[in-house]
PDB file of C-alpha atoms in Angstrom:
ATOM      1  CA  MET Q 220     121.989 107.581 122.577  1.00  0.00           C
ATOM      2  CA  SER Q 221     119.988 104.709 123.298  1.00  0.00           C
ATOM      3  CA  GLU Q 222     121.999 103.498 126.374  1.00  0.00           C
ATOM      4  CA  MET Q 223     120.689 106.867 127.973  1.00  0.00           C
ATOM      5  CA  PHE Q 224     117.370 106.719 127.048  1.00  0.00           C
ATOM      6  CA  LEU Q 225     114.974 106.812 129.293  1.00  0.00           C
ATOM      7  CA  PHE Q 226     117.368 104.890 132.148  1.00  0.00           C
ATOM      8  CA  ASN Q 227     117.807 102.242 129.587  1.00  0.00           C
ATOM      9  CA  LEU Q 228     115.375 100.733 131.529  1.00  0.00           C
ATOM     10  CA  THR Q 229     115.480  97.984 128.326  1.00  0.00           C
ATOM     11  CA  ASP Q 230     118.414  96.327 130.237  1.00  0.00           C
ATOM     12  CA  LYS Q 231     116.751  96.065 133.697  1.00  0.00           C
ATOM     13  CA  PHE Q 232     113.873  94.769 132.358  1.00  0.00           C
ATOM     14  CA  GLU Q 233     113.308  93.564 129.256  1.00  0.00           C
ATOM     15  CA  PHE Q 234     109.958  93.438 129.435  1.00  0.00           C
ATOM     16  CA  PHE Q 235     110.133  97.191 128.297  1.00  0.00           C
ATOM     17  CA  GLY Q 236     111.590  95.953 124.949  1.00  0.00           C
ATOM     18  CA  VAL Q 237     108.319  94.840 124.116  1.00  0.00           C
ATOM     19  CA  ILE Q 238     106.075  97.803 125.359  1.00  0.00           C
ATOM     20  CA  TYR Q 239     108.182 100.143 123.654  1.00  0.00           C
ATOM     21  CA  SER Q 240     107.580  98.138 120.410  1.00  0.00           C
ATOM     22  CA  LEU Q 241     103.745  97.852 121.083  1.00  0.00           C
ATOM     23  CA  ILE Q 242     103.648 101.927 121.257  1.00  0.00           C
ATOM     24  CA  LEU Q 243     106.154 102.025 118.243  1.00  0.00           C
ATOM     25  CA  ILE Q 244     103.607 100.243 116.418  1.00  0.00           C
ATOM     26  CA  ILE Q 245     100.586 102.263 117.310  1.00  0.00           C
ATOM     27  CA  GLY Q 246     101.801 105.104 115.867  1.00  0.00           C
ATOM     28  CA  LEU Q 247     102.573 103.745 112.973  1.00  0.00           C
ATOM     29  CA  TYR Q 248      98.503 102.751 113.064  1.00  0.00           C
ATOM     30  CA  GLN Q 249      97.772 106.235 113.804  1.00  0.00           C
ATOM     31  CA  ILE Q 250      99.694 107.611 111.258  1.00  0.00           C
ATOM     32  CA  GLY Q 251      98.121 105.106 108.795  1.00  0.00           C
ATOM     33  CA  SER Q 252      94.791 106.628 110.507  1.00  0.00           C
ATOM     34  CA  LEU Q 253      95.888 110.139 108.781  1.00  0.00           C
ATOM     35  CA  ILE Q 254      97.163 108.944 105.431  1.00  0.00           C
ATOM     36  CA  PHE Q 255      93.368 107.032 105.438  1.00  0.00           C
ATOM     37  CA  LYS Q 256      91.997 110.644 105.526  1.00  0.00           C
ATOM     38  CA  ILE Q 257      93.090 111.080 102.244  1.00  0.00           C
ATOM     39  CA  ARG Q 258      90.035 109.891 100.345  1.00  0.00           C
ATOM     40  CA  VAL Q 259      91.214 108.474  97.202  1.00  0.00           C
ATOM     41  CA  ILE Q 260      93.696 106.206  99.340  1.00  0.00           C
ATOM     42  CA  LYS Q 261      90.886 105.174 101.686  1.00  0.00           C
ATOM     43  CA  LYS Q 262      88.532 103.927  98.003  1.00  0.00           C
ATOM     44  CA  VAL Q 263      91.659 102.362  96.524  1.00  0.00           C
ATOM     45  CA  PHE Q 264      92.459 100.389  99.234  1.00  0.00           C
ATOM     46  CA  SER Q 265      88.803  99.441 100.597  1.00  0.00           C
ATOM     47  CA  GLN Q 266      88.232  97.601  97.489  1.00  0.00           C
ATOM     48  CA  ILE Q 267      89.844  95.074  98.653  1.00  0.00           C
ATOM     49  CA  SER Q 268      90.049  95.117 102.795  1.00  0.00           C
ATOM     50  CA  ASP Q 269      88.847  97.118 105.796  1.00  0.00           C
ATOM     51  CA  ILE Q 270      91.245  99.954 106.199  1.00  0.00           C
ATOM     52  CA  LYS Q 271      91.813  99.689 109.861  1.00  0.00           C
ATOM     53  CA  TYR Q 272      94.433  96.097 109.035  1.00  0.00           C
ATOM     54  CA  GLN Q 273      95.935  97.955 106.201  1.00  0.00           C
ATOM     55  CA  LYS Q 274      96.469 101.014 108.328  1.00  0.00           C
ATOM     56  CA  VAL Q 275     100.375 100.071 109.500  1.00  0.00           C
ATOM     57  CA  PHE Q 276     100.431  98.267 106.598  1.00  0.00           C
ATOM     58  CA  LEU Q 277     100.187 101.484 104.218  1.00  0.00           C
ATOM     59  CA  SER Q 278     102.414 103.711 106.949  1.00  0.00           C
ATOM     60  CA  THR Q 279     105.122 101.745 107.056  1.00  0.00           C
ATOM     61  CA  ASN Q 280     105.749 101.600 103.228  1.00  0.00           C
ATOM     62  CA  LEU Q 281     105.239 105.486 103.817  1.00  0.00           C
ATOM     63  CA  LEU Q 282     108.284 105.705 106.790  1.00  0.00           C
ATOM     64  CA  LEU Q 283     110.663 103.659 104.288  1.00  0.00           C
ATOM     65  CA  LEU Q 284     109.700 105.297 101.274  1.00  0.00           C
ATOM     66  CA  VAL Q 285     110.675 108.768 102.854  1.00  0.00           C
ATOM     67  CA  SER Q 286     112.900 107.687 105.183  1.00  0.00           C
ATOM     68  CA  TYR Q 287     115.414 105.733 102.750  1.00  0.00           C
ATOM     69  CA  PRO Q 288     116.964 107.839 100.728  1.00  0.00           C
ATOM     70  CA  LEU Q 289     117.205 110.339 103.473  1.00  0.00           C
ATOM     71  CA  ILE Q 290     119.159 108.164 105.516  1.00  0.00           C
ATOM     72  CA  LEU Q 291     121.326 107.278 101.871  1.00  0.00           C
ATOM     73  CA  TYR Q 292     122.323 110.136 100.957  1.00  0.00           C
ATOM     74  CA  SER Q 293     122.877 112.112 103.960  1.00  0.00           C
ATOM     75  CA  ASN Q 294     126.223 112.235 105.824  1.00  0.00           C
ATOM     76  CA  LYS Q 295     125.251 115.678 108.778  1.00  0.00           C
ATOM     77  CA  ILE Q 296     122.017 114.173 110.147  1.00  0.00           C
ATOM     78  CA  ASN Q 297     120.525 111.153 112.266  1.00  0.00           C
ATOM     79  CA  PHE Q 298     116.942 110.822 111.655  1.00  0.00           C
ATOM     80  CA  ILE Q 299     117.172 107.207 112.970  1.00  0.00           C
ATOM     81  CA  PRO Q 300     116.111 109.571 116.551  1.00  0.00           C
ATOM     82  CA  ILE Q 301     113.813 111.999 115.323  1.00  0.00           C
ATOM     83  CA  LEU Q 302     111.746 108.949 113.537  1.00  0.00           C
ATOM     84  CA  SER Q 303     111.618 106.590 116.511  1.00  0.00           C
ATOM     85  CA  ILE Q 304     110.771 110.475 119.105  1.00  0.00           C
ATOM     86  CA  THR Q 305     108.145 110.896 116.804  1.00  0.00           C
ATOM     87  CA  LEU Q 306     106.796 107.243 116.293  1.00  0.00           C
ATOM     88  CA  PHE Q 307     106.796 107.120 120.046  1.00  0.00           C
ATOM     89  CA  PHE Q 308     105.089 110.592 120.322  1.00  0.00           C
ATOM     90  CA  PHE Q 309     102.349 109.385 117.745  1.00  0.00           C
ATOM     91  CA  GLY Q 310     101.906 105.739 119.730  1.00  0.00           C
ATOM     92  CA  LEU Q 311     101.690 108.052 123.097  1.00  0.00           C
ATOM     93  CA  PHE Q 312      99.031 110.283 121.867  1.00  0.00           C
ATOM     94  CA  LYS Q 313      96.970 107.433 119.795  1.00  0.00           C
ATOM     95  CA  ILE Q 314      96.999 105.013 123.802  1.00  0.00           C
ATOM     96  CA  PHE Q 315      95.968 108.325 125.573  1.00  0.00           C
ATOM     97  CA  ASP Q 316      92.943 109.107 122.205  1.00  0.00           C
ATOM     98  CA  ILE Q 317      91.617 105.187 123.209  1.00  0.00           C
ATOM     99  CA  SER Q 318      91.655 105.516 127.274  1.00  0.00           C
ATOM    100  CA  LYS Q 319      89.758 108.336 127.417  1.00  0.00           C
ATOM    101  CA  LYS Q 320      86.985 106.647 125.574  1.00  0.00           C
ATOM    102  CA  LYS Q 321      84.208 104.066 126.967  1.00  0.00           C
ATOM    103  CA  PRO Q 322      85.182 100.934 126.960  1.00  0.00           C
ATOM    104  CA  LYS Q 323      82.868  98.622 125.036  1.00  0.00           C
ATOM    105  CA  SER Q 324      81.374  95.441 126.513  1.00  0.00           C
ATOM    106  CA  PHE Q 325      82.957  92.793 125.365  1.00  0.00           C
ATOM    107  CA  LYS Q 326      81.543  88.735 124.772  1.00  0.00           C
ATOM    108  CA  ILE Q 327      82.250  85.558 123.744  1.00  0.00           C
ATOM    109  CA  ASN Q 328      79.947  83.378 122.141  1.00  0.00           C
ATOM    110  CA  PHE Q 329      80.756  80.101 120.853  1.00  0.00           C
ATOM    111  CA  ASN Q 330      79.799  79.511 117.632  1.00  0.00           C
ATOM    112  CA  LYS Q 331      80.425  75.660 116.172  1.00  0.00           C
ATOM    113  CA  ASN Q 332      80.271  76.566 112.750  1.00  0.00           C
ATOM    114  CA  GLN Q 333      82.591  79.517 112.694  1.00  0.00           C
ATOM    115  CA  ILE Q 334      85.917  76.690 114.070  1.00  0.00           C
ATOM    116  CA  ASP Q 335      87.722  78.256 111.514  1.00  0.00           C
ATOM    117  CA  ILE Q 336      87.812  81.792 112.818  1.00  0.00           C
ATOM    118  CA  TYR Q 337      88.931  80.500 116.020  1.00  0.00           C
ATOM    119  CA  LEU Q 338      91.506  78.841 114.713  1.00  0.00           C
ATOM    120  CA  VAL Q 339      92.599  81.346 112.464  1.00  0.00           C
ATOM    121  CA  LEU Q 340      92.579  83.915 115.521  1.00  0.00           C
ATOM    122  CA  PHE Q 341      94.319  81.832 117.561  1.00  0.00           C
ATOM    123  CA  THR Q 342      97.118  81.132 114.968  1.00  0.00           C
ATOM    124  CA  ILE Q 343      97.898  85.431 114.350  1.00  0.00           C
ATOM    125  CA  LEU Q 344      97.803  85.139 117.862  1.00  0.00           C
ATOM    126  CA  ALA Q 345     100.154  82.807 118.477  1.00  0.00           C
ATOM    127  CA  LEU Q 346     102.516  84.630 115.305  1.00  0.00           C
ATOM    128  CA  PHE Q 347     101.615  87.664 117.405  1.00  0.00           C
ATOM    129  CA  PHE Q 348     103.691  86.041 120.267  1.00  0.00           C
ATOM    130  CA  LEU Q 349     106.517  84.394 119.089  1.00  0.00           C
ATOM    131  CA  SER Q 350     107.717  87.619 116.647  1.00  0.00           C
ATOM    132  CA  LEU Q 351     107.532  88.928 120.430  1.00  0.00           C
ATOM    133  CA  SER Q 352     110.084  86.566 121.320  1.00  0.00           C
ATOM    134  CA  PRO Q 353     113.715  87.523 121.839  1.00  0.00           C
ATOM    135  CA  ASN Q 354     115.948  87.213 118.146  1.00  0.00           C
ATOM    136  CA  THR Q 355     117.699  84.050 117.586  1.00  0.00           C
ATOM    137  CA  HIS Q 356     118.288  84.472 113.748  1.00  0.00           C
ATOM    138  CA  GLY Q 357     121.343  83.581 112.368  1.00  0.00           C
ATOM    139  CA  ASP Q 358     121.139  86.465 109.584  1.00  0.00           C
ATOM    140  CA  SER Q 359     119.514  88.554 111.592  1.00  0.00           C
ATOM    141  CA  LEU Q 360     122.324  88.726 114.405  1.00  0.00           C
ATOM    142  CA  GLY Q 361     124.824  88.135 111.615  1.00  0.00           C
ATOM    143  CA  TYR Q 362     124.208  91.533 109.706  1.00  0.00           C
ATOM    144  CA  HIS Q 363     120.756  93.244 110.412  1.00  0.00           C
ATOM    145  CA  PHE Q 364     121.086  94.129 113.680  1.00  0.00           C
ATOM    146  CA  VAL Q 365     124.261  95.012 112.821  1.00  0.00           C
ATOM    147  CA  VAL Q 366     123.475  97.645 109.874  1.00  0.00           C
ATOM    148  CA  ALA Q 367     120.807  98.782 112.125  1.00  0.00           C
ATOM    149  CA  LYS Q 368     123.661  99.024 115.483  1.00  0.00           C
ATOM    150  CA  LYS Q 369     125.512 101.303 112.411  1.00  0.00           C
ATOM    151  CA  LEU Q 370     122.283 103.054 111.316  1.00  0.00           C
ATOM    152  CA  LEU Q 371     121.490 104.198 114.715  1.00  0.00           C
ATOM    153  CA  SER Q 372     125.379 104.943 115.643  1.00  0.00           C
ATOM    154  CA  SER Q 373     125.967 107.328 112.869  1.00  0.00           C
ATOM    155  CA  GLY Q 374     122.722 107.790 110.568  1.00  0.00           C
ATOM    156  CA  ASN Q 375     124.530 106.146 107.732  1.00  0.00           C
ATOM    157  CA  TYR Q 376     125.386 102.602 106.060  1.00  0.00           C
ATOM    158  CA  PHE Q 377     128.113 100.725 105.993  1.00  0.00           C
ATOM    159  CA  ALA Q 378     130.302 102.292 103.101  1.00  0.00           C
ATOM    160  CA  ASP Q 379     133.721  99.554 103.352  1.00  0.00           C
ATOM    161  CA  ILE Q 380     133.906  96.001 102.482  1.00  0.00           C
ATOM    162  CA  THR Q 381     135.453  94.675 105.285  1.00  0.00           C
ATOM    163  CA  HIS Q 382     131.995  93.227 106.490  1.00  0.00           C
ATOM    164  CA  PHE Q 383     130.931  92.520 103.244  1.00  0.00           C
ATOM    165  CA  HIS Q 384     127.132  90.890 104.220  1.00  0.00           C
ATOM    166  CA  SER Q 385     126.544  94.219 105.393  1.00  0.00           C
ATOM    167  CA  LEU Q 386     126.262  96.132 101.563  1.00  0.00           C
ATOM    168  CA  LEU Q 387     123.196  93.835 101.888  1.00  0.00           C
ATOM    169  CA  ALA Q 388     120.971  95.816 103.401  1.00  0.00           C
ATOM    170  CA  GLY Q 389     118.655  98.025 102.537  1.00  0.00           C
ATOM    171  CA  SER Q 390     115.968  99.989 103.664  1.00  0.00           C
ATOM    172  CA  GLY Q 391     114.239  97.218 105.896  1.00  0.00           C
ATOM    173  CA  GLU Q 392     116.913  98.096 108.608  1.00  0.00           C
ATOM    174  CA  ILE Q 393     115.761 101.079 109.364  1.00  0.00           C
ATOM    175  CA  LEU Q 394     112.961  99.548 111.322  1.00  0.00           C
ATOM    176  CA  ILE Q 395     115.135  97.799 112.989  1.00  0.00           C
ATOM    177  CA  ALA Q 396     117.143 100.859 113.871  1.00  0.00           C
ATOM    178  CA  ILE Q 397     113.950 102.504 114.922  1.00  0.00           C
ATOM    179  CA  GLY Q 398     113.475  99.948 117.087  1.00  0.00           C
ATOM    180  CA  LEU Q 399     117.065  99.803 118.611  1.00  0.00           C
ATOM    181  CA  PHE Q 400     117.051 103.216 119.692  1.00  0.00           C
ATOM    182  CA  PHE Q 401     114.796 102.352 122.510  1.00  0.00           C
ATOM    183  CA  GLY Q 402     116.564  98.868 123.428  1.00  0.00           C
ATOM    184  CA  SER Q 403     113.740  97.585 121.775  1.00  0.00           C
ATOM    185  CA  GLU Q 404     114.889  94.495 119.241  1.00  0.00           C
ATOM    186  CA  GLN Q 405     111.631  93.108 119.238  1.00  0.00           C
ATOM    187  CA  PHE Q 406     110.295  95.778 117.032  1.00  0.00           C
ATOM    188  CA  GLY Q 407     111.445  94.771 113.565  1.00  0.00           C
ATOM    189  CA  SER Q 408     110.221  91.293 114.182  1.00  0.00           C
ATOM    190  CA  LEU Q 409     106.644  92.966 115.216  1.00  0.00           C
ATOM    191  CA  ILE Q 410     106.659  94.919 111.914  1.00  0.00           C
ATOM    192  CA  GLN Q 411     107.311  91.531 109.709  1.00  0.00           C
ATOM    193  CA  PHE Q 412     104.071  90.224 111.930  1.00  0.00           C
ATOM    194  CA  SER Q 413     102.274  92.874 110.726  1.00  0.00           C
ATOM    195  CA  GLY Q 414     102.415  92.091 107.147  1.00  0.00           C
ATOM    196  CA  LEU Q 415      99.951  88.770 107.906  1.00  0.00           C
ATOM    197  CA  VAL Q 416      97.627  91.509 109.413  1.00  0.00           C
ATOM    198  CA  SER Q 417      97.368  93.271 106.167  1.00  0.00           C
ATOM    199  CA  ILE Q 418      96.427  89.194 104.461  1.00  0.00           C
ATOM    200  CA  PHE Q 419      94.270  89.011 107.174  1.00  0.00           C
ATOM    201  CA  GLY Q 420      92.127  92.045 105.970  1.00  0.00           C
ATOM    202  CA  ILE Q 421      91.877  90.895 102.785  1.00  0.00           C
ATOM    203  CA  PHE Q 422      91.292  87.428 103.216  1.00  0.00           C
ATOM    204  CA  LYS Q 423      88.006  88.704 106.042  1.00  0.00           C
ATOM    205  CA  LYS Q 424      86.866  90.403 102.423  1.00  0.00           C
ATOM    206  CA  ILE Q 425      86.890  87.509 100.257  1.00  0.00           C
ATOM    207  CA  ASP Q 426      83.540  86.237  99.267  1.00  0.00           C
ATOM    208  CA  ASN Q 427      84.114  82.494  99.419  1.00  0.00           C
ATOM    209  CA  LYS Q 428      82.731  80.108 102.064  1.00  0.00           C
ATOM    210  CA  ASN Q 429      86.320  78.247 102.644  1.00  0.00           C
ATOM    211  CA  LYS Q 430      88.860  81.383 102.743  1.00  0.00           C
ATOM    212  CA  TYR Q 431      89.761  80.906 106.645  1.00  0.00           C
ATOM    213  CA  TYR Q 432      90.988  77.512 105.825  1.00  0.00           C
ATOM    214  CA  TYR Q 433      92.704  79.023 102.793  1.00  0.00           C
ATOM    215  CA  PHE Q 434      94.594  81.378 105.006  1.00  0.00           C
ATOM    216  CA  LEU Q 435      94.777  78.918 107.723  1.00  0.00           C
ATOM    217  CA  LEU Q 436      96.761  76.993 105.192  1.00  0.00           C
ATOM    218  CA  ALA Q 437      99.145  79.528 104.182  1.00  0.00           C
ATOM    219  CA  ILE Q 438     100.025  80.729 108.566  1.00  0.00           C
ATOM    220  CA  THR Q 439     100.867  77.418 109.362  1.00  0.00           C
ATOM    221  CA  SER Q 440     103.649  76.904 106.822  1.00  0.00           C
ATOM    222  CA  PRO Q 441     106.734  76.772 108.619  1.00  0.00           C
ATOM    223  CA  ILE Q 442     108.193  79.442 106.486  1.00  0.00           C
ATOM    224  CA  ILE Q 443     105.783  81.712 107.610  1.00  0.00           C
ATOM    225  CA  LEU Q 444     106.519  80.141 111.492  1.00  0.00           C
ATOM    226  CA  PHE Q 445     110.328  80.879 110.875  1.00  0.00           C
ATOM    227  CA  LEU Q 446     109.814  84.775 108.991  1.00  0.00           C
ATOM    228  CA  SER Q 447     106.884  85.551 111.491  1.00  0.00           C
ATOM    229  CA  SER Q 448     109.983  85.208 114.541  1.00  0.00           C
ATOM    230  CA  THR Q 449     112.983  87.205 112.876  1.00  0.00           C
ATOM    231  CA  ALA Q 450     113.858  91.221 112.433  1.00  0.00           C
ATOM    232  CA  LYS Q 451     115.069  90.021 108.281  1.00  0.00           C
ATOM    233  CA  PRO Q 452     113.086  92.407 106.396  1.00  0.00           C
ATOM    234  CA  GLN Q 453     111.108  89.755 103.590  1.00  0.00           C
ATOM    235  CA  LEU Q 454     108.097  88.561 105.079  1.00  0.00           C
ATOM    236  CA  PHE Q 455     106.123  92.173 105.436  1.00  0.00           C
ATOM    237  CA  HIS Q 456     107.777  92.060 101.717  1.00  0.00           C
ATOM    238  CA  ILE Q 457     106.602  89.268 100.688  1.00  0.00           C
ATOM    239  CA  CYS Q 458     103.032  90.412 101.671  1.00  0.00           C
ATOM    240  CA  SER Q 459     103.314  93.770 100.234  1.00  0.00           C
ATOM    241  CA  SER Q 460     103.399  91.782  97.070  1.00  0.00           C
ATOM    242  CA  VAL Q 461     100.615  90.307  97.508  1.00  0.00           C
ATOM    243  CA  VAL Q 462      98.209  93.039  98.739  1.00  0.00           C
ATOM    244  CA  VAL Q 463      99.234  94.543  94.842  1.00  0.00           C
ATOM    245  CA  PHE Q 464      98.200  91.627  93.953  1.00  0.00           C
ATOM    246  CA  SER Q 465      95.020  92.031  95.171  1.00  0.00           C
ATOM    247  CA  LEU Q 466      94.813  95.491  94.158  1.00  0.00           C
ATOM    248  CA  TYR Q 467      94.388  94.372  90.815  1.00  0.00           C
ATOM    249  CA  PHE Q 468      92.838  90.627  90.895  1.00  0.00           C
ATOM    250  CA  LEU Q 469      90.202  90.948  93.726  1.00  0.00           C
ATOM    251  CA  ASN Q 470      88.575  94.479  93.401  1.00  0.00           C
ATOM    252  CA  ASN Q 471      85.627  95.852  90.973  1.00  0.00           C
ATOM    253  CA  SER Q 472      87.170  98.236  88.825  1.00  0.00           C
ATOM    254  CA  LYS Q 473      84.456  99.083  87.857  1.00  0.00           C
ATOM    255  CA  LYS Q 474      83.985 101.379  90.686  1.00  0.00           C
ATOM    256  CA  LEU Q 475      86.806 103.157  90.886  1.00  0.00           C
ATOM    257  CA  THR Q 476      86.840 106.487  88.417  1.00  0.00           C
ATOM    258  CA  THR Q 477      89.801 106.672  85.715  1.00  0.00           C
ATOM    259  CA  ASN Q 478      91.660 109.382  88.423  1.00  0.00           C
ATOM    260  CA  GLU Q 479      91.613 106.940  91.137  1.00  0.00           C
ATOM    261  CA  GLU Q 480      92.757 104.230  88.492  1.00  0.00           C
ATOM    262  CA  LYS Q 481      96.182 106.007  88.048  1.00  0.00           C
ATOM    263  CA  TRP Q 482      96.216 106.501  91.971  1.00  0.00           C
ATOM    264  CA  LYS Q 483      96.192 102.746  92.264  1.00  0.00           C
ATOM    265  CA  ILE Q 484      98.911 102.292  89.371  1.00  0.00           C
ATOM    266  CA  LEU Q 485     101.007 104.652  91.446  1.00  0.00           C
ATOM    267  CA  LEU Q 486     100.594 103.414  95.400  1.00  0.00           C
ATOM    268  CA  SER Q 487     101.310  99.906  93.494  1.00  0.00           C
ATOM    269  CA  LEU Q 488     104.269 101.178  92.049  1.00  0.00           C
ATOM    270  CA  LEU Q 489     105.835 102.558  95.342  1.00  0.00           C
ATOM    271  CA  ILE Q 490     104.510  99.834  97.057  1.00  0.00           C
ATOM    272  CA  LEU Q 491     106.874  97.500  95.111  1.00  0.00           C
ATOM    273  CA  LEU Q 492     109.536 100.389  94.555  1.00  0.00           C
ATOM    274  CA  VAL Q 493     110.229 100.067  98.860  1.00  0.00           C
ATOM    275  CA  SER Q 494     110.552  96.060  98.938  1.00  0.00           C
ATOM    276  CA  VAL Q 495     112.671  96.348  96.227  1.00  0.00           C
ATOM    277  CA  SER Q 496     114.474  98.981  98.094  1.00  0.00           C
ATOM    278  CA  ALA Q 497     114.487  96.367 101.169  1.00  0.00           C
ATOM    279  CA  LYS Q 498     115.480  93.327  99.363  1.00  0.00           C
ATOM    280  CA  PHE Q 499     116.977  93.777  95.894  1.00  0.00           C
ATOM    281  CA  ASN Q 500     115.348  89.779  95.118  1.00  0.00           C
ATOM    282  CA  PHE Q 501     111.916  92.202  95.024  1.00  0.00           C
ATOM    283  CA  ILE Q 502     112.651  93.275  91.204  1.00  0.00           C
ATOM    284  CA  LEU Q 503     111.521  89.345  90.755  1.00  0.00           C
TER     285      LEU Q 503
END
């Protein structure tokens, strides 16, 4: 199916793969905007971050939470094309909505006292472009993409033992398959990068004058450079663990009612459940 969609533009012009990935990410952002219209969810996450940094994060977790059991236990319906097209149209809707608004004036005022934030933004931008590069990671090519192609073609996971590594797959390969429907291999890597954006939103709200240097120390680690350039579903879920940690150790719980505290516990457990479903060693 992906070989025919949109006249297979990604084969003729590889840059279209990047464009499709960005549209899909924007689609996730739009879904996240709808999720945060639920007041209690918005209040829980606004304790630790500006919600705009958490929209892709939360919508991705919701997507995996819903789609994984559907795909795992359904033998008749291939949900990957449905998910891909749905995200694509959400992305187009958001782009169309933005295009109707009057663009804001943009000015850059350099302040030598804010060199830390400039370094952070430059590093994030560099990691963003790295996540859009072709995948050359051994694990990704060895079985993550293999499982994703199987999901795309049949809607099911491998059930035989002839390819042992494929049995290690989890919900994370669904995201790769969604991108492959449009011939885009970068979508999985872009999802991994999006986890860093959610963490940036958390650091941005911390009241500490050295917060950006601490964040810079974290994102310039060699392992981050490695994980942000691969579709391997790991970095995003590492960031998910950090978000859950932040919900309990960085926010002022006195501002939440008892009902909102229950929602926070439920959301935390669901996020961790998604992480475990993507890679079983996250149960640790």
